[in-house]
Coordinates of C-alpha atoms and ligand atoms in Angstrom, one line a residue:
M3 CA -4.2 -33.8 -7.0
E4 CA -3.5 -33.5 -3.1
K5 CA -5.9 -32.6 -0.1
L6 CA -4.9 -32.1 3.7
I7 CA -6.6 -34.0 6.5
V8 CA -6.8 -31.9 9.4
H9 CA -7.9 -33.5 12.8
G10 CA -8.8 -30.3 14.7
G11 CA -8.7 -29.4 18.4
T12 CA -4.7 -29.3 18.7
T13 CA -2.8 -26.5 20.6
L14 CA 0.0 -25.0 18.8
K15 CA 2.9 -23.8 20.6
G16 CA 6.9 -23.4 20.1
R17 CA 8.8 -21.4 17.5
V18 CA 8.4 -21.2 13.8
T19 CA 11.1 -19.7 10.9
I20 CA 9.8 -17.5 8.5
S21 CA 10.5 -17.9 4.9
G22 CA 11.8 -15.5 2.3
S23 CA 8.9 -13.3 0.9
K24 CA 7.2 -14.8 -2.4
N25 CA 6.0 -11.1 -3.5
S26 CA 9.8 -10.4 -3.0
S27 CA 11.3 -12.7 -4.8
L28 CA 9.1 -12.9 -7.8
P29 CA 10.1 -9.4 -9.1
I30 CA 13.6 -9.6 -7.9
L31 CA 14.0 -12.9 -10.0
A32 CA 12.4 -10.8 -12.9
A33 CA 14.8 -8.2 -12.3
T34 CA 17.6 -10.6 -12.9
L35 CA 16.8 -10.3 -16.7
L36 CA 18.3 -6.5 -16.9
T37 CA 21.9 -7.5 -16.8
K38 CA 24.1 -10.1 -18.6
D39 CA 26.0 -10.9 -15.4
V40 CA 25.5 -13.5 -12.7
C41 CA 23.0 -12.4 -10.1
T42 CA 22.6 -14.5 -6.7
I43 CA 19.4 -14.2 -4.6
R44 CA 19.3 -15.9 -1.3
R45 CA 16.3 -16.8 0.8
V46 CA 14.1 -17.7 -2.3
P47 CA 11.2 -19.7 -0.8
D48 CA 10.7 -23.4 -2.1
L49 CA 7.0 -23.0 -3.8
S50 CA 5.5 -23.2 -7.1
D51 CA 5.3 -19.6 -8.1
T52 CA 9.4 -19.1 -7.8
N53 CA 9.7 -22.8 -9.5
Y54 CA 7.6 -21.2 -12.1
M55 CA 9.7 -17.9 -12.3
T56 CA 12.5 -19.7 -12.9
L57 CA 11.1 -21.8 -15.9
I58 CA 10.0 -18.7 -17.6
L59 CA 13.7 -17.0 -16.9
A60 CA 15.0 -20.5 -18.5
E61 CA 12.6 -20.3 -21.3
L62 CA 13.9 -16.8 -22.1
G63 CA 17.3 -17.9 -22.2
A64 CA 18.8 -17.1 -18.8
E65 CA 21.2 -19.8 -17.2
V66 CA 19.3 -20.4 -14.0
E67 CA 20.5 -23.0 -11.0
R68 CA 18.9 -23.7 -7.8
A69 CA 20.1 -24.8 -4.6
S70 CA 17.9 -24.9 -1.8
G71 CA 17.2 -21.3 -1.1
V72 CA 19.6 -19.6 -3.4
V73 CA 18.9 -19.2 -7.0
V74 CA 21.8 -18.2 -9.7
V75 CA 20.7 -16.7 -12.5
E76 CA 23.0 -15.4 -15.7
A77 CA 20.7 -14.2 -18.4
K78 CA 23.7 -13.2 -21.0
K79 CA 21.2 -13.8 -24.2
I80 CA 17.5 -13.5 -23.8
K81 CA 14.3 -13.6 -26.0
S82 CA 12.0 -11.2 -25.9
T83 CA 8.9 -13.3 -25.8
A84 CA 7.6 -14.8 -22.5
P85 CA 6.4 -18.8 -23.0
Y86 CA 2.5 -18.7 -23.0
D87 CA 1.8 -22.1 -21.5
L88 CA 3.9 -20.8 -18.1
V89 CA 2.8 -17.4 -18.1
R90 CA -0.9 -18.4 -18.2
K91 CA -0.4 -20.5 -14.9
M92 CA 1.1 -17.8 -12.8
R93 CA -0.4 -14.2 -13.1
A94 CA 2.7 -12.6 -11.3
S95 CA 4.6 -13.5 -14.5
I96 CA 3.6 -10.1 -15.9
C97 CA 6.5 -8.9 -13.5
V98 CA 9.1 -9.9 -16.5
L99 CA 7.2 -7.2 -18.9
G100 CA 9.5 -4.6 -17.5
P101 CA 13.0 -5.7 -17.7
L102 CA 12.4 -7.3 -21.0
T103 CA 11.4 -3.7 -22.2
G104 CA 14.3 -2.2 -20.5
R105 CA 16.7 -4.5 -21.4
L106 CA 15.6 -5.6 -25.1
K107 CA 13.6 -2.4 -25.7
K108 CA 10.8 -4.8 -26.9
A109 CA 8.7 -7.6 -25.2
S110 CA 5.8 -9.9 -25.6
V111 CA 4.2 -11.6 -22.5
S112 CA 0.7 -12.9 -22.8
L113 CA -2.1 -10.7 -20.9
P114 CA -2.7 -12.5 -17.4
G115 CA -6.1 -14.2 -16.9
G116 CA -8.3 -13.3 -13.9
C117 CA -8.3 -15.2 -11.0
V118 CA -10.6 -16.2 -8.0
I119 CA -9.8 -13.2 -6.3
G120 CA -11.1 -10.9 -8.8
D121 CA -10.5 -9.1 -12.0
R122 CA -6.4 -8.5 -12.6
P123 CA -6.4 -5.6 -14.9
V124 CA -3.1 -4.6 -15.9
D125 CA -4.0 -1.3 -17.7
L126 CA -1.7 0.6 -15.3
H127 CA 1.3 -1.6 -16.2
L128 CA 0.4 -0.6 -20.1
K129 CA 0.1 3.1 -18.9
G130 CA 3.5 3.1 -17.2
L131 CA 5.5 1.7 -20.3
E132 CA 3.8 4.1 -23.0
G133 CA 5.0 6.7 -20.7
L134 CA 8.3 5.7 -20.9
G135 CA 8.1 6.1 -24.7
A136 CA 6.9 2.5 -25.3
I137 CA 4.4 1.7 -28.0
V138 CA 2.0 -1.0 -26.4
T139 CA -0.4 -3.0 -28.4
V140 CA -2.6 -6.2 -27.1
D141 CA -2.3 -8.6 -30.1
G142 CA -3.9 -12.0 -29.8
G143 CA -3.9 -12.3 -26.2
D144 CA -0.3 -11.2 -25.9
I145 CA 0.6 -7.6 -24.7
V146 CA 3.4 -6.6 -27.1
V147 CA 6.0 -3.8 -26.3
N148 CA 7.9 -2.0 -28.5
A149 CA 10.5 0.7 -27.8
K150 CA 12.9 1.0 -30.7
K151 CA 13.7 4.8 -29.9
G152 CA 14.7 3.5 -26.6
L153 CA 12.7 4.7 -23.3
K154 CA 12.7 8.0 -21.9
G155 CA 12.1 9.0 -18.5
S156 CA 9.0 11.0 -17.6
E157 CA 6.6 11.6 -14.8
I158 CA 4.3 8.8 -14.7
N159 CA 1.0 8.2 -12.0
L160 CA 0.2 4.6 -11.4
M161 CA -2.7 5.5 -8.8
G162 CA -5.9 3.3 -9.6
K163 CA -9.3 3.0 -8.5
H164 CA -8.3 0.4 -5.5
G165 CA -5.2 2.4 -5.0
S166 CA -1.8 2.1 -6.1
T167 CA -0.2 -0.9 -8.1
V168 CA 2.6 -3.6 -6.5
L169 CA 3.8 -5.3 -9.6
G170 CA 2.7 -2.2 -11.9
T171 CA 5.4 0.1 -9.9
D172 CA 8.0 -2.9 -10.1
N173 CA 7.4 -3.0 -13.8
V174 CA 7.7 0.3 -14.2
M175 CA 10.6 1.0 -12.0
M176 CA 12.7 -1.9 -13.4
A177 CA 12.3 -0.6 -16.8
A178 CA 13.0 3.1 -16.1
T179 CA 16.2 1.8 -14.8
L180 CA 17.6 1.8 -18.0
A181 CA 15.5 4.7 -19.4
K182 CA 17.1 7.8 -20.7
G183 CA 16.8 10.7 -18.4
T184 CA 14.8 10.8 -15.0
T185 CA 11.5 8.8 -14.2
I186 CA 9.3 10.0 -11.4
I187 CA 6.9 7.4 -10.3
E188 CA 3.7 9.4 -8.4
G189 CA 1.4 7.1 -6.5
A190 CA 3.7 4.2 -6.4
A191 CA 3.1 1.3 -4.6
A192 CA 5.1 1.4 -1.1
E193 CA 4.9 -2.3 0.0
P194 CA 8.2 -3.6 2.0
E195 CA 8.1 -5.9 -1.2
V196 CA 8.7 -2.6 -3.8
E197 CA 11.5 -1.5 -1.5
D198 CA 13.3 -5.0 -1.5
L199 CA 13.3 -4.9 -5.3
A200 CA 14.7 -1.4 -5.3
N201 CA 17.1 -2.5 -3.2
F202 CA 18.5 -5.1 -5.2
L203 CA 18.0 -3.0 -8.4
I204 CA 20.4 -0.3 -6.6
A205 CA 23.0 -2.9 -5.8
M206 CA 22.8 -4.0 -9.8
G207 CA 24.1 -0.2 -10.2
A208 CA 20.3 1.4 -10.8
K209 CA 19.8 4.9 -9.4
I210 CA 16.7 4.9 -7.7
E211 CA 15.4 7.2 -4.2
G212 CA 12.1 7.0 -2.4
A213 CA 11.1 3.5 -2.8
G214 CA 9.1 2.4 0.1
T215 CA 7.3 5.5 -0.5
H216 CA 4.5 6.7 -2.9
R217 CA 7.1 8.5 -4.9
I218 CA 9.7 7.0 -6.6
V219 CA 12.7 8.8 -8.6
I220 CA 14.9 6.7 -11.0
E221 CA 17.8 8.2 -12.9
G222 CA 18.2 6.0 -15.8
V223 CA 21.7 4.5 -16.3
K224 CA 23.3 2.5 -19.4
E225 CA 23.8 -0.8 -17.9
L226 CA 23.2 -2.6 -14.6
H227 CA 25.8 -5.4 -13.6
G228 CA 25.4 -8.6 -11.6
A229 CA 24.5 -8.7 -7.8
E230 CA 23.7 -10.7 -4.6
H231 CA 20.6 -10.3 -2.4
T232 CA 19.1 -12.0 0.3
V233 CA 15.1 -11.6 -0.1
I234 CA 13.1 -10.2 2.9
P235 CA 11.0 -12.3 5.2
D236 CA 7.4 -12.9 3.9
R237 CA 5.4 -10.7 6.3
I238 CA 2.3 -12.4 5.2
E239 CA 3.2 -16.0 5.9
A240 CA 4.0 -14.4 9.2
G241 CA 0.9 -12.8 9.8
T242 CA -0.7 -16.1 9.1
F243 CA 1.0 -17.5 11.9
L244 CA 0.0 -14.8 14.4
C245 CA -3.4 -15.4 13.5
A246 CA -2.9 -19.1 14.3
G247 CA -1.0 -18.4 17.7
A248 CA -3.9 -16.0 18.5
M249 CA -6.5 -18.5 17.5
M250 CA -5.1 -21.7 19.2
S251 CA -1.8 -21.6 20.9
D252 CA 0.0 -21.7 24.2
G253 CA 1.9 -19.0 22.9
L254 CA 4.1 -18.9 19.5
T255 CA 7.6 -17.3 18.5
L256 CA 8.0 -16.3 15.0
D257 CA 11.8 -16.0 14.1
R258 CA 13.2 -14.2 11.0
V259 CA 10.7 -11.5 11.1
V260 CA 10.8 -7.8 10.4
P261 CA 8.2 -6.5 12.7
G262 CA 8.1 -3.1 11.3
H263 CA 6.9 -4.3 8.1
M264 CA 3.7 -5.5 9.9
K265 CA 2.4 -2.5 12.2
A266 CA -1.0 -2.5 11.1
V267 CA -1.3 -5.9 11.5
L268 CA 0.4 -6.2 15.0
Q269 CA -1.9 -3.2 16.0
T270 CA -5.0 -4.9 15.4
L271 CA -3.8 -8.1 17.2
E272 CA -2.8 -6.0 20.4
R273 CA -6.3 -4.2 20.0
C274 CA -8.3 -7.2 20.2
G275 CA -6.1 -8.0 23.5
F276 CA -3.3 -10.2 22.4
P277 CA -0.1 -10.0 24.1
I278 CA 2.5 -9.5 21.4
Q279 CA 6.4 -9.3 22.2
T280 CA 8.9 -8.2 19.4
T281 CA 12.5 -7.8 19.1
K282 CA 14.3 -6.9 16.2
N283 CA 13.9 -10.7 14.2
T284 CA 11.1 -12.3 16.4
I285 CA 7.8 -11.6 17.3
T286 CA 5.8 -13.4 20.1
I287 CA 2.2 -13.8 20.4
K288 CA 0.0 -15.2 23.1
P289 CA -3.5 -16.1 23.6
N290 CA -6.3 -14.2 25.3
P291 CA -10.0 -16.2 26.0
D292 CA -11.5 -12.9 26.6
A293 CA -9.9 -11.3 23.5
K294 CA -12.4 -8.6 21.7
G295 CA -13.3 -8.6 18.3
F296 CA -12.1 -6.0 15.5
D297 CA -13.3 -3.7 12.6
L298 CA -10.7 -3.8 9.8
T299 CA -10.6 -2.4 6.2
T300 CA -7.9 -3.8 3.7
Q301 CA -5.8 -1.0 2.3
C302 CA -2.4 -0.4 0.6
Y303 CA 0.9 -0.5 2.7
P304 CA 1.3 0.6 5.5
G305 CA -2.5 -0.4 6.4
I306 CA -3.9 -4.2 6.9
P307 CA -2.8 -6.2 3.5
T308 CA -5.3 -7.6 1.2
D309 CA -3.4 -11.1 1.4
M310 CA -4.2 -11.1 5.3
Q311 CA -8.2 -10.5 4.8
A312 CA -8.9 -14.2 4.7
Q313 CA -6.7 -15.1 7.9
F314 CA -8.4 -12.5 9.9
C315 CA -11.3 -13.7 8.7
A316 CA -10.4 -17.2 10.6
L317 CA -9.3 -15.3 13.6
A318 CA -12.8 -13.5 13.8
C319 CA -14.4 -16.6 14.0
A320 CA -12.3 -18.0 16.8
I321 CA -13.2 -14.4 19.1
N322 CA -16.3 -14.5 21.3
D323 CA -17.5 -11.2 19.9
T324 CA -18.1 -9.4 16.6
S325 CA -15.7 -8.3 13.9
T326 CA -16.1 -6.7 10.7
I327 CA -13.6 -6.9 7.7
T328 CA -14.0 -4.6 4.6
E329 CA -12.2 -5.6 1.5
T330 CA -11.0 -2.6 -0.8
I331 CA -8.4 -4.0 -2.9
F332 CA -10.3 -6.8 -4.4
P333 CA -13.8 -6.9 -3.3
Q334 CA -14.5 -10.1 -4.6
R335 CA -12.0 -11.6 -2.3
F336 CA -13.8 -13.8 -0.3
M337 CA -14.3 -17.4 -1.8
H338 CA -13.3 -18.4 1.6
V339 CA -16.8 -17.3 3.5
A340 CA -18.7 -20.3 2.2
E341 CA -16.3 -22.7 2.9
M342 CA -15.9 -21.3 6.5
K343 CA -19.8 -21.2 6.5
R344 CA -19.7 -24.9 5.9
M345 CA -17.9 -25.4 9.2
G346 CA -20.2 -23.5 11.0
A347 CA -18.8 -20.1 10.7
N348 CA -21.5 -17.3 11.5
I349 CA -20.5 -14.8 8.5
D350 CA -22.7 -12.1 6.8
L351 CA -21.2 -10.7 3.5
Q352 CA -22.8 -7.9 2.3
N353 CA -20.9 -6.7 -1.0
A354 CA -17.4 -6.3 0.6
T355 CA -17.9 -5.9 4.0
A356 CA -18.0 -9.4 6.1
R357 CA -19.7 -9.5 9.3
I358 CA -18.4 -12.6 11.6
R359 CA -20.2 -13.4 15.0
G360 CA -17.2 -15.6 16.6
G361 CA -17.2 -17.4 19.5
N362 CA -19.2 -20.9 18.8
A363 CA -17.3 -23.7 17.9
L364 CA -16.2 -24.6 14.2
K365 CA -16.9 -28.3 13.2
G366 CA -14.6 -30.4 10.6
A367 CA -16.2 -30.4 7.1
P368 CA -14.6 -31.2 3.6
V369 CA -13.7 -27.7 1.7
M370 CA -12.1 -26.2 -1.4
A371 CA -9.3 -24.4 -1.1
S372 CA -9.4 -21.5 -4.0
D373 CA -6.6 -19.0 -3.7
L374 CA -3.6 -19.1 -1.4
R375 CA -4.6 -16.8 1.2
A376 CA -8.0 -18.4 1.6
S377 CA -6.7 -22.0 1.4
A378 CA -3.9 -21.0 4.1
A379 CA -7.1 -19.4 6.4
L380 CA -9.1 -22.7 5.8
V381 CA -6.3 -24.5 7.3
L382 CA -6.3 -22.2 10.6
A383 CA -10.1 -22.6 10.9
A384 CA -9.5 -26.6 10.3
I385 CA -7.0 -26.9 13.4
K386 CA -9.5 -24.7 15.2
A387 CA -12.3 -26.7 14.6
T388 CA -13.3 -30.1 16.1
G389 CA -13.2 -33.2 13.9
R390 CA -12.0 -34.0 10.4
T391 CA -11.3 -31.3 7.5
D392 CA -10.4 -32.4 4.4
I393 CA -8.9 -29.4 2.1
L394 CA -9.0 -30.1 -1.5
R395 CA -6.9 -28.7 -4.1
L396 CA -4.0 -28.4 -2.0
Y397 CA -1.7 -26.8 -4.9
H398 CA -3.2 -23.3 -4.0
I399 CA -1.4 -23.6 -0.6
D400 CA 1.7 -24.9 -2.2
R401 CA 1.9 -21.6 -4.7
G402 CA 2.5 -19.3 -1.9
Y403 CA 3.5 -21.1 1.3
E404 CA 6.7 -22.8 1.4
H405 CA 6.1 -26.0 3.6
L406 CA 3.1 -24.7 5.5
D407 CA 1.9 -28.4 6.5
D408 CA 5.4 -29.2 8.0
K409 CA 5.4 -26.1 9.4
L410 CA 2.1 -26.1 11.6
S411 CA 2.6 -30.2 12.3
D412 CA 6.0 -29.1 14.2
L413 CA 4.0 -26.9 16.2
G414 CA 1.7 -29.5 17.3
A415 CA -1.0 -29.5 14.5
N416 CA -2.4 -32.9 13.2
L417 CA -2.6 -33.0 9.8
E418 CA -1.5 -35.3 6.7
R419 CA -1.2 -34.6 2.9
V420 CA -2.8 -37.3 0.9
K421 CA -3.7 -38.0 -2.7
E422 CA -7.2 -36.5 -3.3
Ligands
EPZ523 C1 0.4 -7.8 -5.7 O1 -0.2 -8.5 -6.9 C2 0.8 -9.2 -5.0 N1 1.1 -10.3 -5.9 C3 -0.7 -10.0 -4.3 O2 -0.5 -10.8 -3.8 C4 -1.5 -8.7 -3.6 O3 -2.6 -8.8 -3.1 C5 -1.5 -7.7 -4.2 O4 -0.1 -7.1 -5.0 C6 -2.2 -6.4 -3.4 O5 -1.0 -6.0 -2.4 C7 2.7 -10.3 -6.1 O6 3.2 -9.5 -5.7 C8 3.2 -11.5 -6.8 P1 -1.8 -4.9 -7.5 P2 -0.5 -7.3 -8.0 O7 -1.8 -4.3 -9.0 O8 0.6 -6.4 -8.1 C9 -5.7 -3.0 -9.5 C10 -0.8 -13.1 -2.8 O9 -1.8 -13.9 -2.4 N2 -5.0 -2.9 -10.7 O10 -1.0 -4.4 -6.6 O11 -0.7 -7.9 -9.3 C11 -5.9 -4.6 -9.3 O12 -7.3 -4.7 -9.6 C12 -1.2 -12.3 -4.0 O13 0.7 -13.3 -2.5 C13 -5.7 -2.4 -11.7 O14 -6.6 -1.4 -11.6 O15 -1.9 -6.4 -7.4 C14 -6.4 -4.2 -7.5 O16 -7.7 -3.7 -7.3 C15 -2.7 -12.3 -4.7 N3 -4.7 -2.0 -12.6 C16 -5.5 -3.2 -7.0 O17 -5.0 -2.3 -8.1 C17 -3.7 -2.3 -12.6 O18 -3.0 -2.2 -14.3 C18 -4.1 -3.5 -6.6 O19 -3.4 -4.7 -7.6 C19 -3.1 -3.1 -11.8 C20 -4.1 -3.4 -10.7

């Protein structure tokens, strides 16, 4: 295992190019299973989650070639059972369920385990596939889907108690592209990554309207053909760098971003008093020693993403004021709080609300990475802190960020990756 040694107290400056979105790449790679033709996906970030997905596609029988950020997939003949040993390593593998069901009218994918950010149920995924006429059972830890008589479009509501489901919407939308008739998904996730997937499916010949809103209408077609697609920029990586820029920089510019995907994050940072300038595909943030605290609640898109919650915790520690953060999507997603408190952070956690009194200097300490976004937040806190911080279990960061340590080093951070 590797760890990251961070020597804190440096000031970042310069420009960073944002990678393609992990959370767009994963369902889009899965969607290549819907056709026997060749698909080319560009700007797939080089990180362990996307590597796992390419391995799963290959295990299912697809020909997969990867050359830097370009992945070419030809799923001529595929199996309906996803390999347990790979699926168990990445919860997002659940998004092969929809394409396998759509293409083969049957699928078997192991039930994903929970993870540190909380329980990860899939009831809405299964409800959606049953809504399309599939018989869904859970047998020996596997989700087994059967639709021998084919899939039939219908009206399906995917709203759960914590809002809509991103991958659940993806799964139902993918399966519905090859169902008979019209499917209407109410309570659909409206994230840009869902819209990006829909744009790829439309390029493959699918008939989809309303992606990016909470109501998506899919007109089933007989089959889909190959297509090429460039994945949208990763708005969560971008948000992570914006927090870094606000915390400890002389000004930071992000290249290859879509400001329109990040309105809630940009508004929050501007309300704190951090000057933000945007163009069509860049964002520049400047520091402000007199920045004000913030009160935010994570929500489904277009609200503040849960995947930005830990990074905002780190930012709050650097603002000489009091901030509150309430997590509504994954109420237990606060593994980073105990670690930040080891660095001297003043955080009071009551149920799903963290109250952060920032401004006092953080001090370096050995800390443990837990989930990929918490880990990135610990890196930000470590660069801001004085002294040395060792961040253990670096693989969490490598799951979701493409060369994060290299990008931060290029901006002036003093960090090194070593064997634990
Ligand atoms: C996607 O996960 C993202 N992952 C997550 O990002 C992100 O945190 C999450 O959406 C929320 O935005 C990918 O896109 C690969 P959900 P997903 O289904 O789709 C509940 C990261 O850091 N729910 O939208 O699995 C669920 O418990 C990762 O990159 C049900 O109740 O999340 C949660 O409270 C972490 N039943 C809420 O809905 C279901 O069947 C949202 O979950 C499904 C979900």
